Amino acid sequence: MGVLRLSHVDITVTDLDLACAYYTKVIGMIEVERTADSVYLKCWDEIDHHSLRLTYAPRVGFGLMSFKVTSDDDLAELEQAVSRYGFPVQRISRGASVGQGESIRFETPSGHEMELVREVQKVGGSLPKLNPRPFVVDAQIQDTIAPPRMDHVLVTAEEVGEATRFYSGVLGFRVTEQLLDGNGHQIGTWMERSHSPHDLAVVAGPNGGLHHFAYWLDDWDHIRSAADILAYNGISVDVGPTRHGITRGSTIYFFDPLGTRNEVFTGGYRPDPDFPTITWTQDNAGRAIFYYEGELNERFMKVHT
Ligand code: M3P
Ligand code: FE
């Protein structure tokens, strides 16, 4: 089965209390555990220990992206596949990472630290698994955006083609959409394992960079109320609410108080595993990314962490 889905995103922040206040009181994540230098957070419908780890550091940055695999055999097979590709793999033993079983870690050709994990401690979601209502009522996250779960991560790479060959050829991601420059080279690729439009995407930029991570919202109404909550809290909005050509999703981009870009995302199509890759050409890049505006702003292109 291989990679199942995104497990968690690890970022560094220069003010842990401020970041934690934003991710709990504006986004509406739930604090699960706190150690001397890190806070572990999850969304209300997630049952695993955390989907975001915030760690204090003197500089804002991207720690790692962690994906969940289906079985211990997958972990062993992917460990071999990455080693065969020529990249050293480190085994992290059970319990060495808070809330996690055994995992493997390696650096990818795009200079990103990546982790694959099979087992994450189950802490349970906010709804029962027997006869649940279809919405959450939880005083802790009232008046917040309250996304049910994390959705995807988008990273930057100098060589998008090479990075994509690694993520698809070695780790088994399927390319759902690609953006090509005038010479037919990939400058953006969108890849899935969970039969969504993307779990991971790569766009041209510096190696090791994070463009954004995105929360899932259930529909467009929730995107509108997310915009209300962002504005009410004085959060810096980057783009939107608007719609993507690529993925067909509805979106808002905004920045956390320390400068990491977040997105709320909904809709999009549900590609079958045999749905062909959709190609966009650079002359249509504006519509590909922001279908209504038809153009990209400078900040969206240049700012990453
Ligand atoms: C998305 C998405 C860039 C495109 C981003 C697209 C950074 O975030 O969810 O499809 O060019
Ligand atoms: Fe996105």
Short mmCIF file of C-alpha atoms and ligand atoms in Angstrom, two decimals:
data_model
loop_
_atom_site.label_atom_id
_atom_site.label_comp_id
_atom_site.label_asym_id
_atom_site.label_seq_id
_atom_site.Cartn_x
_atom_site.Cartn_y
_atom_site.Cartn_z
CA MET A 1 0.00 0.00 0.00
CA GLY A 2 2.93 2.36 0.63
CA VAL A 3 2.41 5.96 1.71
CA LEU A 4 -1.09 6.55 3.09
CA ARG A 5 -1.31 10.29 3.72
CA LEU A 6 0.30 13.32 5.36
CA SER A 7 0.96 12.63 9.05
CA HIS A 8 2.39 15.86 10.37
CA VAL A 9 4.26 19.04 9.55
CA ASP A 10 7.08 20.24 11.76
CA ILE A 11 7.96 23.95 11.77
CA THR A 12 10.18 26.16 13.86
CA VAL A 13 8.86 29.37 15.40
CA THR A 14 10.58 32.26 17.12
CA ASP A 15 7.86 32.68 19.77
CA LEU A 16 6.29 29.44 20.95
CA ASP A 17 3.57 31.07 23.07
CA LEU A 18 2.46 33.41 20.28
CA ALA A 19 2.46 30.59 17.72
CA CYS A 20 0.55 28.33 20.06
CA ALA A 21 -2.03 31.04 20.80
CA TYR A 22 -2.59 31.55 17.05
CA TYR A 23 -2.83 27.84 16.18
CA THR A 24 -5.28 27.16 19.02
CA LYS A 25 -7.36 30.39 19.20
CA VAL A 26 -7.48 31.45 15.54
CA ILE A 27 -7.02 28.18 13.64
CA GLY A 28 -8.69 26.08 16.32
CA MET A 29 -6.23 23.23 16.69
CA ILE A 30 -6.11 21.37 19.99
CA GLU A 31 -2.94 21.27 22.10
CA VAL A 32 -2.19 17.62 22.86
CA GLU A 33 1.24 17.73 24.46
CA ARG A 34 3.94 20.22 25.40
CA THR A 35 7.61 19.55 26.06
CA ALA A 36 10.39 21.98 26.99
CA ASP A 37 10.78 23.29 23.43
CA SER A 38 7.82 21.92 21.41
CA VAL A 39 4.04 21.98 21.26
CA TYR A 40 2.08 19.17 19.55
CA LEU A 41 -1.30 20.05 18.04
CA LYS A 42 -4.07 18.27 16.18
CA CYS A 43 -7.34 19.19 14.44
CA TRP A 44 -10.65 18.16 15.97
CA ASP A 45 -11.47 15.26 13.62
CA GLU A 46 -7.95 13.84 13.65
CA ILE A 47 -7.44 10.87 15.92
CA ASP A 48 -3.62 10.75 15.83
CA HIS A 49 -1.46 12.48 18.44
CA HIS A 50 -0.48 15.47 16.28
CA SER A 51 -0.57 16.91 12.77
CA LEU A 52 1.56 19.95 13.62
CA ARG A 53 4.64 20.26 15.77
CA LEU A 54 5.87 23.74 16.69
CA THR A 55 9.43 23.95 17.96
CA TYR A 56 11.16 27.01 19.30
CA ALA A 57 14.22 28.14 17.31
CA PRO A 58 15.90 31.50 16.71
CA ARG A 59 14.71 31.34 13.09
CA VAL A 60 11.35 30.48 11.46
CA GLY A 61 11.74 27.44 9.22
CA PHE A 62 10.63 24.05 8.04
CA GLY A 63 11.67 21.10 10.19
CA LEU A 64 10.24 18.11 8.36
CA MET A 65 7.22 16.64 6.63
CA SER A 66 6.03 13.32 7.94
CA PHE A 67 3.87 10.89 5.97
CA LYS A 68 2.11 7.83 7.30
CA VAL A 69 2.63 4.41 5.71
CA THR A 70 0.24 1.46 5.93
CA SER A 71 2.42 -1.32 7.30
CA ASP A 72 5.81 -2.15 8.81
CA ASP A 73 6.68 -3.87 5.52
CA ASP A 74 6.06 -0.58 3.69
CA LEU A 75 8.48 1.13 6.03
CA ALA A 76 11.15 -1.50 5.33
CA GLU A 77 10.52 -1.46 1.55
CA LEU A 78 10.60 2.32 1.30
CA GLU A 79 13.74 2.40 3.48
CA GLN A 80 15.42 0.14 0.92
CA ALA A 81 14.09 2.11 -2.02
CA VAL A 82 15.46 5.40 -0.65
CA SER A 83 18.82 3.74 0.16
CA ARG A 84 19.00 2.25 -3.34
CA TYR A 85 18.41 5.75 -4.75
CA GLY A 86 21.57 6.70 -2.85
CA PHE A 87 20.20 8.71 0.06
CA PRO A 88 21.14 7.74 3.64
CA VAL A 89 18.19 6.66 5.79
CA GLN A 90 18.05 6.96 9.56
CA ARG A 91 15.84 4.67 11.69
CA ILE A 92 14.20 6.44 14.63
CA SER A 93 13.17 4.01 17.33
CA ARG A 94 9.74 3.83 18.94
CA GLY A 95 9.24 6.53 21.53
CA ALA A 96 12.23 8.62 20.42
CA SER A 97 9.76 11.03 18.77
CA VAL A 98 6.86 12.12 20.97
CA GLY A 99 3.67 10.15 20.23
CA GLN A 100 5.25 8.03 17.49
CA GLY A 101 6.29 4.47 16.84
CA GLU A 102 9.31 3.57 14.71
CA SER A 103 9.99 5.85 11.75
CA ILE A 104 12.56 6.45 9.02
CA ARG A 105 14.05 9.81 8.09
CA PHE A 106 16.01 10.97 5.09
CA GLU A 107 16.77 14.07 3.09
CA THR A 108 15.06 14.24 -0.31
CA PRO A 109 16.66 15.56 -3.54
CA SER A 110 14.76 18.83 -2.97
CA GLY A 111 16.66 19.25 0.33
CA HIS A 112 13.68 18.49 2.56
CA GLU A 113 13.81 16.39 5.69
CA MET A 114 11.16 13.70 5.25
CA GLU A 115 9.86 11.14 7.69
CA LEU A 116 7.78 8.02 7.12
CA VAL A 117 5.96 6.59 10.11
CA ARG A 118 3.62 3.63 10.51
CA GLU A 119 2.30 4.08 14.02
CA VAL A 120 1.20 7.29 15.71
CA GLN A 121 -0.38 7.26 19.16
CA LYS A 122 -4.17 7.45 18.91
CA VAL A 123 -5.67 10.13 21.11
CA GLY A 124 -9.15 10.21 19.51
CA GLY A 125 -11.17 12.90 17.75
CA SER A 126 -13.93 15.20 19.01
CA LEU A 127 -16.78 13.06 17.62
CA PRO A 128 -17.65 9.51 18.64
CA LYS A 129 -17.17 6.70 16.13
CA LEU A 130 -20.68 5.41 16.91
CA ASN A 131 -23.67 7.40 15.58
CA PRO A 132 -21.83 10.75 15.41
CA ARG A 133 -23.46 14.04 14.43
CA PRO A 134 -21.97 15.49 11.24
CA PHE A 135 -20.50 18.59 12.92
CA VAL A 136 -18.50 19.42 15.98
CA VAL A 137 -19.67 21.29 19.09
CA ASP A 138 -16.65 21.98 21.26
CA ALA A 139 -16.26 25.06 23.46
CA GLN A 140 -12.45 24.89 23.06
CA ILE A 141 -12.66 25.72 19.35
CA GLN A 142 -15.72 27.96 19.26
CA ASP A 143 -15.17 31.13 17.16
CA THR A 144 -12.08 29.62 15.52
CA ILE A 145 -11.65 28.37 11.93
CA ALA A 146 -11.81 24.81 13.33
CA PRO A 147 -10.61 22.74 10.36
CA PRO A 148 -11.38 19.04 10.80
CA ARG A 149 -7.94 18.00 9.53
CA MET A 150 -4.71 18.91 7.82
CA ASP A 151 -4.78 18.39 4.05
CA HIS A 152 -1.52 18.92 2.17
CA VAL A 153 1.93 20.44 2.12
CA LEU A 154 3.60 22.43 -0.65
CA VAL A 155 7.38 22.69 -0.78
CA THR A 156 9.89 24.47 -3.02
CA ALA A 157 12.71 22.90 -5.05
CA GLU A 158 15.37 24.15 -7.45
CA GLU A 159 14.84 21.12 -9.70
CA VAL A 160 11.13 20.33 -9.65
CA GLY A 161 11.56 17.53 -12.21
CA GLU A 162 14.23 15.74 -10.20
CA ALA A 163 12.26 16.12 -6.96
CA THR A 164 9.12 14.81 -8.64
CA ARG A 165 10.96 11.79 -10.05
CA PHE A 166 12.03 10.95 -6.50
CA TYR A 167 8.61 11.43 -4.88
CA SER A 168 6.84 9.52 -7.67
CA GLY A 169 9.45 6.98 -8.75
CA VAL A 170 10.85 6.09 -5.32
CA LEU A 171 8.01 6.86 -2.89
CA GLY A 172 5.10 6.06 -5.20
CA PHE A 173 3.29 9.40 -5.33
CA ARG A 174 1.09 9.85 -8.43
CA VAL A 175 1.32 13.13 -10.35
CA THR A 176 -2.20 14.55 -10.69
CA GLU A 177 -1.24 17.88 -12.31
CA GLN A 178 1.88 19.55 -13.63
CA LEU A 179 2.84 23.06 -14.69
CA LEU A 180 5.40 23.19 -17.52
CA ASP A 181 7.67 26.00 -18.67
CA GLY A 182 8.11 26.89 -22.34
CA ASN A 183 10.73 24.14 -22.74
CA GLY A 184 8.43 21.46 -21.31
CA HIS A 185 10.25 21.32 -17.96
CA GLN A 186 8.20 20.88 -14.79
CA ILE A 187 8.02 24.05 -12.66
CA GLY A 188 5.22 22.75 -10.43
CA THR A 189 3.85 19.28 -9.72
CA TRP A 190 0.91 18.10 -7.62
CA MET A 191 1.02 14.56 -6.26
CA GLU A 192 -1.31 12.27 -4.34
CA ARG A 193 -1.45 9.06 -2.37
CA SER A 194 -4.90 9.55 -0.79
CA HIS A 195 -6.87 9.93 -4.06
CA SER A 196 -7.24 13.64 -3.41
CA PRO A 197 -5.93 16.26 -5.87
CA HIS A 198 -2.72 16.47 -3.81
CA ASP A 199 -1.08 15.41 -0.58
CA LEU A 200 2.26 16.92 -1.60
CA ALA A 201 3.16 19.52 -4.21
CA VAL A 202 6.46 20.99 -5.37
CA VAL A 203 6.98 24.37 -7.03
CA ALA A 204 10.15 26.06 -8.26
CA GLY A 205 12.06 27.86 -5.50
CA PRO A 206 14.95 27.26 -3.14
CA ASN A 207 15.69 23.72 -1.99
CA GLY A 208 14.36 22.91 1.46
CA GLY A 209 11.70 25.64 1.46
CA LEU A 210 8.11 25.47 2.67
CA HIS A 211 5.59 27.45 0.63
CA HIS A 212 2.61 26.50 2.82
CA PHE A 213 0.71 23.76 4.54
CA ALA A 214 -3.04 23.57 4.17
CA TYR A 215 -6.03 22.72 6.34
CA TRP A 216 -9.08 21.00 4.93
CA LEU A 217 -12.46 22.72 5.32
CA ASP A 218 -15.69 20.97 4.40
CA ASP A 219 -17.15 23.53 1.99
CA TRP A 220 -17.12 27.04 0.58
CA ASP A 221 -19.31 28.36 3.45
CA HIS A 222 -16.49 27.47 5.80
CA ILE A 223 -13.97 29.28 3.60
CA ARG A 224 -16.13 32.41 3.91
CA SER A 225 -16.36 32.13 7.70
CA ALA A 226 -12.61 31.43 7.84
CA ALA A 227 -12.10 34.77 6.02
CA ASP A 228 -14.33 36.47 8.64
CA ILE A 229 -12.28 34.98 11.48
CA LEU A 230 -8.95 35.90 9.86
CA ALA A 231 -10.08 39.50 9.31
CA TYR A 232 -11.56 39.77 12.82
CA ASN A 233 -8.25 38.60 14.32
CA GLY A 234 -6.18 40.93 12.14
CA ILE A 235 -4.36 38.06 10.42
CA SER A 236 -2.32 38.95 7.35
CA VAL A 237 -4.13 37.49 4.32
CA ASP A 238 -1.93 36.71 1.31
CA VAL A 239 -4.50 35.77 -1.37
CA GLY A 240 -8.21 34.98 -1.52
CA PRO A 241 -10.81 33.79 -0.92
CA THR A 242 -10.47 32.54 -4.49
CA ARG A 243 -10.29 29.37 -6.56
CA HIS A 244 -7.48 27.27 -8.01
CA GLY A 245 -7.50 26.06 -11.62
CA ILE A 246 -5.10 23.30 -10.56
CA THR A 247 -6.95 20.99 -8.11
CA ARG A 248 -10.18 23.07 -8.70
CA GLY A 249 -10.13 23.80 -4.96
CA SER A 250 -11.32 26.94 -3.14
CA THR A 251 -8.72 28.64 -1.01
CA ILE A 252 -7.40 31.43 1.20
CA TYR A 253 -3.66 31.91 1.91
CA PHE A 254 -2.56 33.75 5.02
CA PHE A 255 0.42 34.00 7.37
CA ASP A 256 0.79 32.85 10.94
CA PRO A 257 2.15 35.63 13.23
CA LEU A 258 5.72 34.39 12.79
CA GLY A 259 5.56 34.27 8.98
CA THR A 260 4.77 30.70 7.94
CA ARG A 261 2.13 30.62 5.20
CA ASN A 262 -1.04 28.64 5.89
CA GLU A 263 -3.91 27.78 3.54
CA VAL A 264 -7.50 26.70 4.03
CA PHE A 265 -8.61 24.49 1.17
CA THR A 266 -11.86 22.82 0.13
CA GLY A 267 -13.54 21.26 -2.88
CA GLY A 268 -11.34 20.07 -5.66
CA TYR A 269 -12.08 16.95 -7.60
CA ARG A 270 -11.59 13.36 -6.43
CA PRO A 271 -9.31 11.83 -9.04
CA ASP A 272 -9.54 8.08 -9.49
CA PRO A 273 -6.14 6.38 -9.33
CA ASP A 274 -6.26 5.92 -13.13
CA PHE A 275 -7.25 9.54 -13.89
CA PRO A 276 -4.68 11.02 -16.31
CA THR A 277 -2.28 13.77 -15.27
CA ILE A 278 -3.56 17.28 -16.14
CA THR A 279 -0.97 19.60 -17.74
CA TRP A 280 -0.86 23.41 -17.54
CA THR A 281 1.46 25.58 -19.61
CA GLN A 282 3.35 28.55 -18.19
CA ASP A 283 1.35 31.04 -20.29
CA ASN A 284 -1.69 29.85 -18.27
CA ALA A 285 0.10 29.87 -14.88
CA GLY A 286 -2.05 32.74 -13.53
CA ARG A 287 -5.31 30.88 -14.16
CA ALA A 288 -3.75 27.59 -13.08
CA ILE A 289 -2.99 28.92 -9.61
CA PHE A 290 -5.67 31.62 -9.16
CA TYR A 291 -8.47 31.02 -11.61
CA TYR A 292 -10.48 34.18 -10.86
CA GLU A 293 -7.60 36.67 -10.78
CA GLY A 294 -5.66 35.04 -13.60
CA GLU A 295 -2.38 36.31 -12.15
CA LEU A 296 0.11 35.64 -9.38
CA ASN A 297 1.23 38.27 -6.92
CA GLU A 298 4.91 38.86 -6.16
CA ARG A 299 4.59 37.95 -2.46
CA PHE A 300 2.94 34.62 -3.27
CA MET A 301 5.78 33.77 -5.63
CA LYS A 302 8.66 34.95 -3.43
CA VAL A 303 7.77 34.34 0.23
CA HIS A 304 8.55 30.91 1.70
CA THR A 305 10.02 29.71 4.97
C1 M3P B 1 -1.85 25.17 -4.12
C2 M3P B 1 -2.86 24.14 -4.15
C3 M3P B 1 1.88 27.65 -6.04
C4 M3P B 1 0.65 26.92 -6.10
C5 M3P B 1 -0.07 26.52 -5.08
C6 M3P B 1 -1.23 25.70 -5.21
C7 M3P B 1 2.60 27.80 -4.78
O1 M3P B 1 -1.55 25.58 -2.92
O2 M3P B 1 -3.37 23.81 -3.10
O3 M3P B 1 -3.15 23.66 -5.26
O4 M3P B 1 2.34 28.13 -7.03
FE FE B 2 -2.15 24.37 -1.31
#
